[in-house]
Short mmCIF file of C-alpha atoms in Angstrom, two decimals:
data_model
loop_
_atom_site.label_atom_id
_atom_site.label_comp_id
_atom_site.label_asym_id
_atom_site.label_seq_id
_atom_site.Cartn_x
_atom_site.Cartn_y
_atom_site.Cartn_z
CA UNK A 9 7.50 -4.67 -5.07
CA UNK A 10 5.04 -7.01 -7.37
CA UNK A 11 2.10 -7.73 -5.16
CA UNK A 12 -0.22 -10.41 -5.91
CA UNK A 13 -4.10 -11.07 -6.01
CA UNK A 14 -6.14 -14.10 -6.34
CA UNK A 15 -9.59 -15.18 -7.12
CA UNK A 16 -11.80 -16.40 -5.80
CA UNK A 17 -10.37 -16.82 -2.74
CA UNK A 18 -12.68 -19.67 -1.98
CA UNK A 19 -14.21 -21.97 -4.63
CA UNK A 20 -16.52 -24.90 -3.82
CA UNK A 21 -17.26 -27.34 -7.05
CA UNK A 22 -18.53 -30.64 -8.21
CA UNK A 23 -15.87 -34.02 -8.60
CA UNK A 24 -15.70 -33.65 -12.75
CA UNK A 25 -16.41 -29.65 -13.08
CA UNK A 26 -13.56 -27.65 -14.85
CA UNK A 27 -12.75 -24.99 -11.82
CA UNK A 28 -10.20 -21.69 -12.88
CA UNK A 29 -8.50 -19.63 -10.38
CA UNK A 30 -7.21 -16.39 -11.53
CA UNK A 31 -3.82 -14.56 -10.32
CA UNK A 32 -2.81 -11.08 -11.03
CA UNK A 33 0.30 -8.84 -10.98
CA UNK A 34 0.74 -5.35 -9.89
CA UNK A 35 3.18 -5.59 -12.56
CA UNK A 36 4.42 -7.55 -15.72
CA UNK A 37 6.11 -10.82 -14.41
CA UNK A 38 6.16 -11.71 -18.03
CA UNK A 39 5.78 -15.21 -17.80
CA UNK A 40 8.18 -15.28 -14.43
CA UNK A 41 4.89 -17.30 -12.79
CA UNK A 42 4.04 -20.56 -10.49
CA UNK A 43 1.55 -22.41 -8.92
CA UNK A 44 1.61 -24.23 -6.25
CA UNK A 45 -0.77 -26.77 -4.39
CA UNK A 46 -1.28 -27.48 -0.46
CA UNK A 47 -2.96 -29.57 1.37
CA UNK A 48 -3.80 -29.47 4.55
CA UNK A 49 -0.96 -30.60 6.77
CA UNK A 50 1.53 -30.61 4.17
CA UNK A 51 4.17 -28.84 2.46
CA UNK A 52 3.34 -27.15 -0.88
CA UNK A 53 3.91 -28.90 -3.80
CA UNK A 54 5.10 -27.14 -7.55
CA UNK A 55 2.17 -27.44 -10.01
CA UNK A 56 3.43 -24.98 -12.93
CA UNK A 57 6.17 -22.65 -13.77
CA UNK A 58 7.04 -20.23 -16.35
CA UNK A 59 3.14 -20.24 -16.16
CA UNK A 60 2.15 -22.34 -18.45
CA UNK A 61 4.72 -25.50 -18.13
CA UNK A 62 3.56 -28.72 -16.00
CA UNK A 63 5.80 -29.81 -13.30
CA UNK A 64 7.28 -33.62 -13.82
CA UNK A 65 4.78 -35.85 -12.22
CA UNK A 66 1.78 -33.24 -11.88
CA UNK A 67 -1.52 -34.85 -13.78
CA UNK A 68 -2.40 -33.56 -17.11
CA UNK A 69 -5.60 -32.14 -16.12
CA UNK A 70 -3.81 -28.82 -14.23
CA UNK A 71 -2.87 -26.05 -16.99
CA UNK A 72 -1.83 -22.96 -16.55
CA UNK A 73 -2.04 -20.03 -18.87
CA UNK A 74 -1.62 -16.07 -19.44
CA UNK A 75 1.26 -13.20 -19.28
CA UNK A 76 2.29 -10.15 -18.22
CA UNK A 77 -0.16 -9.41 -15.49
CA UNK A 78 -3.16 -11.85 -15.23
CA UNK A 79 -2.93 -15.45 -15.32
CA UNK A 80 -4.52 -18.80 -14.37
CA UNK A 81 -4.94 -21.88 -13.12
CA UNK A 82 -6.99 -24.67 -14.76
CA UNK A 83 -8.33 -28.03 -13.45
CA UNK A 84 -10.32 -29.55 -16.61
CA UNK A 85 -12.25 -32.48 -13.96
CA UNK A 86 -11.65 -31.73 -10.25
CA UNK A 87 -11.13 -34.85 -8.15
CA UNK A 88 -11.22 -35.53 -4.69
CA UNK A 89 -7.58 -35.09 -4.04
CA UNK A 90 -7.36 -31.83 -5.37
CA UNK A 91 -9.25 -30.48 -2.33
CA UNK A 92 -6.29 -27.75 -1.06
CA UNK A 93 -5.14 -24.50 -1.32
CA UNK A 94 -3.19 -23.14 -4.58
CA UNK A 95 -0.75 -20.08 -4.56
CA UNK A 96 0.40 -18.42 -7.38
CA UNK A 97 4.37 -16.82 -6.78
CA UNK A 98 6.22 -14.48 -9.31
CA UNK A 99 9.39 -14.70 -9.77
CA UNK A 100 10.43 -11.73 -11.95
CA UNK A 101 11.36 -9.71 -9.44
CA UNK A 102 14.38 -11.56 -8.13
CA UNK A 103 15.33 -10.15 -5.43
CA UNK A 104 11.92 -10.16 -3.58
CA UNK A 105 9.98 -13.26 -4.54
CA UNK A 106 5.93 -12.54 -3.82
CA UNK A 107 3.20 -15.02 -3.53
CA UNK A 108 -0.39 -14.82 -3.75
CA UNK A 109 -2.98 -14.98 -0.42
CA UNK A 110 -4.35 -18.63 -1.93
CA UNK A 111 -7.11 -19.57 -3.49
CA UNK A 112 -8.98 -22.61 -1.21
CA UNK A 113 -10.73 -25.21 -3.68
CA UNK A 114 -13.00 -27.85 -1.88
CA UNK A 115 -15.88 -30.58 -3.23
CA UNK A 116 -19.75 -29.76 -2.92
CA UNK B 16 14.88 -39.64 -3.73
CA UNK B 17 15.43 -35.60 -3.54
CA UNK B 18 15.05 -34.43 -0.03
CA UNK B 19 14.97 -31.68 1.84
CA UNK B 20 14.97 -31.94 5.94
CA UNK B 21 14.57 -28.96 8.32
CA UNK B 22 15.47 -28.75 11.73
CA UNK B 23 15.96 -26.63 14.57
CA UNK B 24 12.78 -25.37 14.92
CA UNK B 25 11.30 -24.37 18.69
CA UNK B 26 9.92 -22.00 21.21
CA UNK B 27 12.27 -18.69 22.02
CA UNK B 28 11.17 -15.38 23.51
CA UNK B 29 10.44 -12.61 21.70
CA UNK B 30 14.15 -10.87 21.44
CA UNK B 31 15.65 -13.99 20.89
CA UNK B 32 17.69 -15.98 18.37
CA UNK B 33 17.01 -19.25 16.92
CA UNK B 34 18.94 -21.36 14.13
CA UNK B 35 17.47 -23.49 11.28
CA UNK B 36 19.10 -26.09 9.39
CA UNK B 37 18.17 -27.76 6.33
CA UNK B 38 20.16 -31.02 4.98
CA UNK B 39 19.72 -32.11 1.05
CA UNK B 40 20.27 -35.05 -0.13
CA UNK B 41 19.29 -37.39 -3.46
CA UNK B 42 20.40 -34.55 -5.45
CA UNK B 43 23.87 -32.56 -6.14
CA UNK B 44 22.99 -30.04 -3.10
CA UNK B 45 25.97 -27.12 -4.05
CA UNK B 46 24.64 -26.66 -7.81
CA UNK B 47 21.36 -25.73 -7.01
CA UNK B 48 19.79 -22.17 -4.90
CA UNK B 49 17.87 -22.83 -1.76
CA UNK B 50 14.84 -20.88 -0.52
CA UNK B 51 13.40 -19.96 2.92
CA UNK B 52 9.90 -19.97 2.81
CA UNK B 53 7.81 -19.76 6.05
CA UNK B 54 3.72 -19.52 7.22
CA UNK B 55 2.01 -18.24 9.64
CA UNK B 56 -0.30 -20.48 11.45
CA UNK B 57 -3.55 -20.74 9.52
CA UNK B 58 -2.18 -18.06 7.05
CA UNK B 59 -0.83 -17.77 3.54
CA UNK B 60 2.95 -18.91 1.95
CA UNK B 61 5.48 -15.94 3.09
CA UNK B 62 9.18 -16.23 1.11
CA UNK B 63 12.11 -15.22 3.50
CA UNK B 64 15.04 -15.60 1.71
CA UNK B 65 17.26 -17.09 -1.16
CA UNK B 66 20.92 -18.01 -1.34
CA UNK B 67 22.40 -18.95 -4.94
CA UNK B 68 24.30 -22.49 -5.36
CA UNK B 69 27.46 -21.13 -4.69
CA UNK B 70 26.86 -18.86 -1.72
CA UNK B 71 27.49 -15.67 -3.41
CA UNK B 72 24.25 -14.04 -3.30
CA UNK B 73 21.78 -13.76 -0.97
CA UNK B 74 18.16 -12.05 -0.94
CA UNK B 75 15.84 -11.06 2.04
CA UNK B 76 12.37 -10.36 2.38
CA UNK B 77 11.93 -7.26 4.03
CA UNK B 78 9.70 -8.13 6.70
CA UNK B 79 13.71 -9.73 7.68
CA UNK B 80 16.13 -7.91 6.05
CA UNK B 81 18.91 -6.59 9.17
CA UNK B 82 17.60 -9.64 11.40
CA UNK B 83 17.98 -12.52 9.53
CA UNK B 84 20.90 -14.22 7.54
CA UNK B 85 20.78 -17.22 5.36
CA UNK B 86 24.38 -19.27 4.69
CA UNK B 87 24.88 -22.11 3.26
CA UNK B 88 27.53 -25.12 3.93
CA UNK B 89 28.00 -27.10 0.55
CA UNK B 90 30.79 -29.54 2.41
CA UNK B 91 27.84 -30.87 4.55
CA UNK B 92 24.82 -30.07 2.19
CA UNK B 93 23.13 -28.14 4.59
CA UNK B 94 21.46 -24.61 4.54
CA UNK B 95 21.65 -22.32 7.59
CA UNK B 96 19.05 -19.69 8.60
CA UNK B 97 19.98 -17.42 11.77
CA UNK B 98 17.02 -15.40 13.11
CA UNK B 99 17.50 -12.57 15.52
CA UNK B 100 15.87 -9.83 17.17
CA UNK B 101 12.89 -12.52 16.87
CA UNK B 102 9.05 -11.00 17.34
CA UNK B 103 6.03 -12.71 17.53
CA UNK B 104 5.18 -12.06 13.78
CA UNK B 105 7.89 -14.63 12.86
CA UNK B 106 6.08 -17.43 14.37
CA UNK B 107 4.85 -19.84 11.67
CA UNK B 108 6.06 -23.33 10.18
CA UNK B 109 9.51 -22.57 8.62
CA UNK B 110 10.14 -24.51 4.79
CA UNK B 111 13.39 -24.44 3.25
CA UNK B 112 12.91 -25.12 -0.87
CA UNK B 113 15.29 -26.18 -3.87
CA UNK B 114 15.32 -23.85 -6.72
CA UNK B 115 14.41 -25.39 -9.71
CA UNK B 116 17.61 -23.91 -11.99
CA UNK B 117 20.86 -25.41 -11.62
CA UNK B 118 23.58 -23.00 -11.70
CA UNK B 119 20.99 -20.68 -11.40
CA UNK B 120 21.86 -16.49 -11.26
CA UNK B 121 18.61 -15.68 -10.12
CA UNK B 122 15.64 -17.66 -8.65
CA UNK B 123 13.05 -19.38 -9.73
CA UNK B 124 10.45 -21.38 -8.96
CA UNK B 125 10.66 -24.16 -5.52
CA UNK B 126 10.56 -27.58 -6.90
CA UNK B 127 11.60 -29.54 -4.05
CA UNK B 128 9.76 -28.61 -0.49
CA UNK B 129 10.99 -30.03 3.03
CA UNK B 130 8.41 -30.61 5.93
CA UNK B 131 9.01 -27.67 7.44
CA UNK B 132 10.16 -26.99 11.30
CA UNK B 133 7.92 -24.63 13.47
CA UNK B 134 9.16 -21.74 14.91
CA UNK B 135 6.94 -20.20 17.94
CA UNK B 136 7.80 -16.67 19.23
CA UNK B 137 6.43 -15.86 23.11
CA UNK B 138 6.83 -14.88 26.18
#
């Protein structure tokens, strides 16, 4: 099975500071990748898939890059509603989905 | 607008069984996969299980696999998980999700997220 790391796993920043979380692969998910946003009390939400494509609706400052085995997660100018946790989840290997243990972003 | 509603949720002993349902509706609810997705309290995203559009295949997490079974009803546009042999590990908040391919062989990535229905295993 793929297993999945992130860092950091928390990350505390300014309102306007471009943050990065990184996600990696125990094994090439080519670009099989997604992110995902929670906040608190709520159900996750998609952000990216096929790493680097921007969900319908999600602002243009979230980007997502990379391949194979390491990837990320951009916010050019955090806001205040961005304050939540973000998963990464492969989906290469089909027949048992993997996500990461979440990367917790709040404001200084 | 595209919605997904869970129910069935609840308290059962460890040993137990326990049903889930999950009704779509705003979208065309037998052309796309549907996920199980659940998480323990105060804990990360865990995926349980997937069942393509048409019913025909059907994947398992291991931490499941032999104890769970996902089905799906297309006639009422509802999704069906049945837990068994239920331990206190399975407690968490229990999501079902829409695949984002229509027609879809395989899975992909969870566009459309319910609210979610808790599930508490104890004695």
């Amino acid at each position: 099975d793929i297993q999945m790391t992130q860092s950091p796993s928390t990350l505390s920043a300014s309102v306007g500071d471009k943050i990065t979380i990184t996600c990696r692969a125990s094994d090439s998910t080519s670009s099989w990748l997604a992110w995902y946003q929670q906040k608190p009390g709520n159900a996750p939400k998609l952000l990216i898939y096929e790493a680097s494509r921007l969900e319908s609706g999600v602002p243009s400052r979230f980007s997502g890059s990379g391949a194979g085995t390491d990837f990320t997660l951009t916010i050019s100018s955090l806001q205040p509603e961005d304050v939540a946790t973000y998963y990464c989840q492969q989906y290469e290997s089909y027949a048992v989905f993997s996500f990461g243990p979440g990367t917790k972003v709040d404001i200084k | 607008q595209v919605q997904l509603v869970e129910s069935g949720g609840g308290v059962v002993r460890p040993g137990g069984s326990m049903s889930l349902s999950c009704e779509g509706s705003g979208f065309t609810f037998k052309n796309y996969g549907i996920h199980w997705v659940r998480q323990a309290p105060g804990k990360g995203l865990e995926w349980v299980a997937f069942t393509r559009y048409d019913g025909s295949s059907k994947y398992y997490a291991d931490s499941v696999k032999g104890r769970f079974t996902v089905s799906r009803d297309n006639s009422r546009n509802t999704l069906y998980l049945r837990m068994n042999s239920l331990r206190a590990d399975d407690t968490g908040f229990y999501y079902c999700a829409k695949d984002r391919g229509i027609f879809g062989v395989i899975p992909t990535a969870l566009d459309v997220w319910g609210k979610g229905t808790p599930v508490t295993v104890t004695s």
